[in-house]
CSV table of N, CA and C and ligand atoms in Angstrom, one decimal:
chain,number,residue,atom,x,y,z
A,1,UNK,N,-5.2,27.1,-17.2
A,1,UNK,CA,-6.3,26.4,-16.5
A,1,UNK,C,-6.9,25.3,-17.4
A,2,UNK,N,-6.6,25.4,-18.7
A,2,UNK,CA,-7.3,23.9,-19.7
A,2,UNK,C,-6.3,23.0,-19.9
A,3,UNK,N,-5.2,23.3,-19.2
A,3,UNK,CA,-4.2,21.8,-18.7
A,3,UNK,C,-4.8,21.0,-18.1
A,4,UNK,N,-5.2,19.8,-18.8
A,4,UNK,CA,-5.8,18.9,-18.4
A,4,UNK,C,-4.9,18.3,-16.8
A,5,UNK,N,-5.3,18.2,-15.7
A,5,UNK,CA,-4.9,17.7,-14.4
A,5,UNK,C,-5.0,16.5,-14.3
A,6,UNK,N,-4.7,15.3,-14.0
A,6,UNK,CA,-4.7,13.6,-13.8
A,6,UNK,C,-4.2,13.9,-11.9
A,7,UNK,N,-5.3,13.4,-10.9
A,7,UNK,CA,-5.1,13.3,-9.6
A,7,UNK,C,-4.6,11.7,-9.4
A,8,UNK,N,-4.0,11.6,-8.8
A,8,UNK,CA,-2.9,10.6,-8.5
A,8,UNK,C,-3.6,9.8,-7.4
A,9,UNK,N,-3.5,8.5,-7.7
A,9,UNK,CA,-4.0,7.6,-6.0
A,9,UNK,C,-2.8,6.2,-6.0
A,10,UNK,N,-2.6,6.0,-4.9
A,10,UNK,CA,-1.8,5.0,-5.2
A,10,UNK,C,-2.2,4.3,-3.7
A,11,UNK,N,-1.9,2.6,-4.0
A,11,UNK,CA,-1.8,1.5,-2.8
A,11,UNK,C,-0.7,2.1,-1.9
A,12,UNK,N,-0.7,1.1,-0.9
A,12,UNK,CA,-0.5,1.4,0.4
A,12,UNK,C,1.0,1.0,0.6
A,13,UNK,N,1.7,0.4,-0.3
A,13,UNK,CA,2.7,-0.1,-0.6
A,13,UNK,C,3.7,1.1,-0.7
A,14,UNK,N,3.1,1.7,-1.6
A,14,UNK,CA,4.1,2.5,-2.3
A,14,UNK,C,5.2,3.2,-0.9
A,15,UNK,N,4.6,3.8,0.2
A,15,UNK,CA,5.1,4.5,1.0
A,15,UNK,C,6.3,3.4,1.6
A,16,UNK,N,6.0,2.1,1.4
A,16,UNK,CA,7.4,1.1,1.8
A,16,UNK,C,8.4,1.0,0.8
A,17,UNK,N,8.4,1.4,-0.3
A,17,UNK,CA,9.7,1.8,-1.8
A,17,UNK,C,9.0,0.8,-2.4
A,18,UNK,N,7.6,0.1,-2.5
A,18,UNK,CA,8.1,-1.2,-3.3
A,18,UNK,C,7.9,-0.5,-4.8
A,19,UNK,N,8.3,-1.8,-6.1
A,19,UNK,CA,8.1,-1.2,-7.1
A,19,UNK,C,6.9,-1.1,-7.8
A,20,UNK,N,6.5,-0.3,-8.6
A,20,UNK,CA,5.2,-0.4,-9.5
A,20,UNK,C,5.3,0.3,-10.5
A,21,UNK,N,3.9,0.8,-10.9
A,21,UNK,CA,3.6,1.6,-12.0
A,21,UNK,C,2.4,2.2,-11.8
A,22,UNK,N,2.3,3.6,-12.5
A,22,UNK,CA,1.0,4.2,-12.7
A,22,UNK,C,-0.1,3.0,-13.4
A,23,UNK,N,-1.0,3.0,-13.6
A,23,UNK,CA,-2.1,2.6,-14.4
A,23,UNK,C,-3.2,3.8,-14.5
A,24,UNK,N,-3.7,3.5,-15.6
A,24,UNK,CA,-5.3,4.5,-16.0
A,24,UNK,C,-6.2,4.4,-15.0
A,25,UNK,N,-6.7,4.7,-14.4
A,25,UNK,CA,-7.8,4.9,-13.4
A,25,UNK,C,-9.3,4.1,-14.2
A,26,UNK,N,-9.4,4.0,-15.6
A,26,UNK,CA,-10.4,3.1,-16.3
A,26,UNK,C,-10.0,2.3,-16.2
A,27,UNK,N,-9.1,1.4,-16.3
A,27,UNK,CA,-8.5,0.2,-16.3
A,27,UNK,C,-8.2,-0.6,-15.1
A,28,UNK,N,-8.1,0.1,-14.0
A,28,UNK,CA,-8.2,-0.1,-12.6
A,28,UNK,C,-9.1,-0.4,-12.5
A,29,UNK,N,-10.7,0.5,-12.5
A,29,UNK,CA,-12.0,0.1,-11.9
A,29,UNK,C,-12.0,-1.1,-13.0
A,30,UNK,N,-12.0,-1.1,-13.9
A,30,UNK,CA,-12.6,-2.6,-15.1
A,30,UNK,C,-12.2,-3.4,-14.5
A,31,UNK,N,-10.5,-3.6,-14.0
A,31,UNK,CA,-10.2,-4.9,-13.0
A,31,UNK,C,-10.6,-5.2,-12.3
A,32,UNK,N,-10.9,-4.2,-11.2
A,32,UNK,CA,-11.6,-4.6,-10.1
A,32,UNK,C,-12.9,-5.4,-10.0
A,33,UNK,N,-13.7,-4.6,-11.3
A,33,UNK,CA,-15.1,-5.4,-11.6
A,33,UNK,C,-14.7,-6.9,-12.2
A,34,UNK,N,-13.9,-7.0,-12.8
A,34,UNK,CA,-13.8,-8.5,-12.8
A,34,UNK,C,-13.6,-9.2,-12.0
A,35,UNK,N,-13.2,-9.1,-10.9
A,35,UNK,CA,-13.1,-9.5,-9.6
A,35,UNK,C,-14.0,-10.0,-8.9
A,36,UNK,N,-13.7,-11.3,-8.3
A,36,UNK,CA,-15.3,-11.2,-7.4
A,36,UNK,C,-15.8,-10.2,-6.0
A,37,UNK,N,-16.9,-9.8,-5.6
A,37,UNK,CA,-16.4,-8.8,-5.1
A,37,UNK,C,-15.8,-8.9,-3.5
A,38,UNK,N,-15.4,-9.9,-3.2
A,38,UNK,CA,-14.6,-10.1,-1.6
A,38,UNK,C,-13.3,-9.4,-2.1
A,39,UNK,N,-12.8,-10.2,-3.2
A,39,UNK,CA,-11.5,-9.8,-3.9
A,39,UNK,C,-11.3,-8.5,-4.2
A,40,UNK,N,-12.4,-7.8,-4.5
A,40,UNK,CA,-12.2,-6.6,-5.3
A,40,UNK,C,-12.1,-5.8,-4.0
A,41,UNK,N,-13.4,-5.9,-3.0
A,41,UNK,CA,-13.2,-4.9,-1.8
A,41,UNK,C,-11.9,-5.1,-1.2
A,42,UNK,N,-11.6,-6.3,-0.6
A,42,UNK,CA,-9.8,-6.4,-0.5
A,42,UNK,C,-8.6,-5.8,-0.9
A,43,UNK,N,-8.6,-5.6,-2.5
A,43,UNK,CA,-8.0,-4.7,-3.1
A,43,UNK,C,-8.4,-3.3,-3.2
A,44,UNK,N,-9.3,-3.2,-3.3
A,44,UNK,CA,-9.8,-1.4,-3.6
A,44,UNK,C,-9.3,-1.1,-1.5
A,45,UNK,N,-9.4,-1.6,-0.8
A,45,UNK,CA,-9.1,-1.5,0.6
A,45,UNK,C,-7.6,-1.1,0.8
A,46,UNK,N,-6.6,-1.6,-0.2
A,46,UNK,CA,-5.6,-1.2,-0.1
A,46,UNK,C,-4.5,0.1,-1.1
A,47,UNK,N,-5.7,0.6,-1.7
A,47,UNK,CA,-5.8,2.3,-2.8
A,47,UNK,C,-6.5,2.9,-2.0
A,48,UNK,N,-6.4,4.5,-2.3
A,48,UNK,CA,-7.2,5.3,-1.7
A,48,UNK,C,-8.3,5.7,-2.5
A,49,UNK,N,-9.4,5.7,-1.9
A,49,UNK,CA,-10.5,5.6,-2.8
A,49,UNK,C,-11.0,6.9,-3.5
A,50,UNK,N,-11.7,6.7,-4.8
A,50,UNK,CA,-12.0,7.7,-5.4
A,50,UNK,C,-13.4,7.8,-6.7
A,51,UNK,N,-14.0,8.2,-6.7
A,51,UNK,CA,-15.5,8.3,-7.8
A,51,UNK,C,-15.2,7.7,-8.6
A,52,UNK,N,-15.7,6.6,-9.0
A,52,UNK,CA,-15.7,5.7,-10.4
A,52,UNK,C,-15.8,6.7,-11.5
A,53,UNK,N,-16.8,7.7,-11.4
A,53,UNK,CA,-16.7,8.3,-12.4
A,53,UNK,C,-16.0,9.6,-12.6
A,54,UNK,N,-14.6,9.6,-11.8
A,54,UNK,CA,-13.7,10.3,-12.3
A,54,UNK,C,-12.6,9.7,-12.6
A,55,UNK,N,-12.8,8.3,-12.7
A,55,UNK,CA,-11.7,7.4,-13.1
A,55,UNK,C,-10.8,8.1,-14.1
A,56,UNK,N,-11.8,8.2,-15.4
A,56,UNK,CA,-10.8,8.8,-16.4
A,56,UNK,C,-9.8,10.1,-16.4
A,57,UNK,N,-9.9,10.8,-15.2
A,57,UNK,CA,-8.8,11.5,-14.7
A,57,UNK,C,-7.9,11.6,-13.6
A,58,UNK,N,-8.1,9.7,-13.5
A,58,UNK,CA,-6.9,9.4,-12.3
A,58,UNK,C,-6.4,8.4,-12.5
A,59,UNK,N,-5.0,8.7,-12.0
A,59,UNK,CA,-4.1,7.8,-12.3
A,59,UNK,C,-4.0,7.0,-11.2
A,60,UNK,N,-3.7,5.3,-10.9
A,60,UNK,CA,-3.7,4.6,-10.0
A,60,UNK,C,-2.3,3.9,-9.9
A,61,UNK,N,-1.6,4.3,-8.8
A,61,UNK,CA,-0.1,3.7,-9.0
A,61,UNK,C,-0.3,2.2,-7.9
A,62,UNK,N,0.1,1.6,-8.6
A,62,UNK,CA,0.2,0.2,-7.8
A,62,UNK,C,1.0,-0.8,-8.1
A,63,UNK,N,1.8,-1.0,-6.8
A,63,UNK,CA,2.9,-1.9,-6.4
A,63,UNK,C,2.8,-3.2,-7.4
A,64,UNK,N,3.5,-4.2,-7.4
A,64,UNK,CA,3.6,-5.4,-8.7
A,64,UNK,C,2.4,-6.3,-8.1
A,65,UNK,N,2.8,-6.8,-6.5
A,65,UNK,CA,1.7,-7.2,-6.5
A,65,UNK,C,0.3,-7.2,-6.3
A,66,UNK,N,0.0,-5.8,-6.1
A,66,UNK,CA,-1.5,-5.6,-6.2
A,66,UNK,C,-1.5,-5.5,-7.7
A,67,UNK,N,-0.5,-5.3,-8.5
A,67,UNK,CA,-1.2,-5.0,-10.2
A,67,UNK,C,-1.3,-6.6,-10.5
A,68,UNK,N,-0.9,-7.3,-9.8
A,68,UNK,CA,-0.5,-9.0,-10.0
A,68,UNK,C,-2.3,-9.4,-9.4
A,69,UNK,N,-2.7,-9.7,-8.5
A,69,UNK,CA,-4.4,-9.4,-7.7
A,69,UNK,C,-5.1,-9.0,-9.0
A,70,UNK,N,-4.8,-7.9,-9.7
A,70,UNK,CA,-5.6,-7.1,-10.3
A,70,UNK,C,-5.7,-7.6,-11.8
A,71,UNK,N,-4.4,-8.3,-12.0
A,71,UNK,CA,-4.0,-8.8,-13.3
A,71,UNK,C,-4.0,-7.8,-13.8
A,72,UNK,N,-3.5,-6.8,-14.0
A,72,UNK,CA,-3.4,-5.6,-14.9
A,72,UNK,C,-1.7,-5.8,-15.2
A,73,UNK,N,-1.2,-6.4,-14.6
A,73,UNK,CA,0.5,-6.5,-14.9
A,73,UNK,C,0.4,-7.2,-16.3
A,74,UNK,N,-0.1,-7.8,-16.9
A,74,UNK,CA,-0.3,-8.9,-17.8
A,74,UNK,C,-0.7,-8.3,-19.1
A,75,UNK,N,-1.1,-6.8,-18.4
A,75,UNK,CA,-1.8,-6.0,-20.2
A,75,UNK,C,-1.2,-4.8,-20.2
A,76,UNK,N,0.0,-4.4,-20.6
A,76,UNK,CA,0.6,-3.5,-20.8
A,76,UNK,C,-0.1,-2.2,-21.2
A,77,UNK,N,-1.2,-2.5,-21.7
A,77,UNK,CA,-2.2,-1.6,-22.6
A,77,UNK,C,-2.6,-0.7,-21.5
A,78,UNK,N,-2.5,-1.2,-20.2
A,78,UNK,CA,-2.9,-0.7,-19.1
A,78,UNK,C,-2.2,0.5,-18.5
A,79,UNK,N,-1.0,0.3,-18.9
A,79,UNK,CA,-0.2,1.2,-18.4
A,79,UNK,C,-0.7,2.9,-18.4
A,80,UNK,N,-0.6,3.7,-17.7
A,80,UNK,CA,-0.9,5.0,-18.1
A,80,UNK,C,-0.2,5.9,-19.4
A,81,UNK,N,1.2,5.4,-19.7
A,81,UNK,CA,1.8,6.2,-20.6
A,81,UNK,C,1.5,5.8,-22.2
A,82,UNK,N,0.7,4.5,-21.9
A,82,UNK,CA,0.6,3.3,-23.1
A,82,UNK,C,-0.7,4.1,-23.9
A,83,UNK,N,-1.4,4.9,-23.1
A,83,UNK,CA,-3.2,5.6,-23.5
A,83,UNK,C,-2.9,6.7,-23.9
A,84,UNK,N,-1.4,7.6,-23.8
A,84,UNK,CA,-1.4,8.7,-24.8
A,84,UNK,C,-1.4,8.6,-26.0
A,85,UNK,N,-2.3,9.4,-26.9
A,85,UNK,CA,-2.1,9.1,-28.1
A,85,UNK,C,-0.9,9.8,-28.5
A,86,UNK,N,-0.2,9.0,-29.9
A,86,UNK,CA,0.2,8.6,-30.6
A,86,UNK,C,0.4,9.9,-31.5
A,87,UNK,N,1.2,10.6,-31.8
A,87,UNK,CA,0.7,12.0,-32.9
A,87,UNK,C,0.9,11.9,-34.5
B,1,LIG,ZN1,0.4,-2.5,-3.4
């Protein structure tokens, strides 16, 4: 039961094969806030939505081009596997 759990949300894309990647669920919402917010509602419109402040235990999979919208393609740092630490 102290297996940390990570709930999964992903764009709308995914169900047509396109390609992507997980992203951090913090790094998702930070994008979005940089966004203006037409942009941001547009994109958050096409993920399923979820509590900002459970971000840190959700992972956000999204297709190239919503991570491209989001500019998260551009910072690898973003990636979900990139935030495990290191032993
Ligand atoms: Zn997408």
């Amino acid at each position: 039961m102290t297996r940390q759990v990570f709930r999964e949300r992903d764009c709308v894309h995914r169900d047509e094969g396109a390609e992507g990647e997980f992203y951090n669920g913090v790094f998702y919402v930070q994008a979005l806030q940089r966004l203006r917010v037409d942009q941001a509602v547009q994109v958050a419109s096409k993920v399923s939505s979820f509590f900002w402040a459970d971000a840190p235990h959700i992972l956000v999979w999204l297709c190239n081009d919503c991570a491209t919208e989001l500019r998260l393609n551009d910072k690898p740092r973003a990636l979900s596997h990139a935030t495990r630490r290191q032993a």
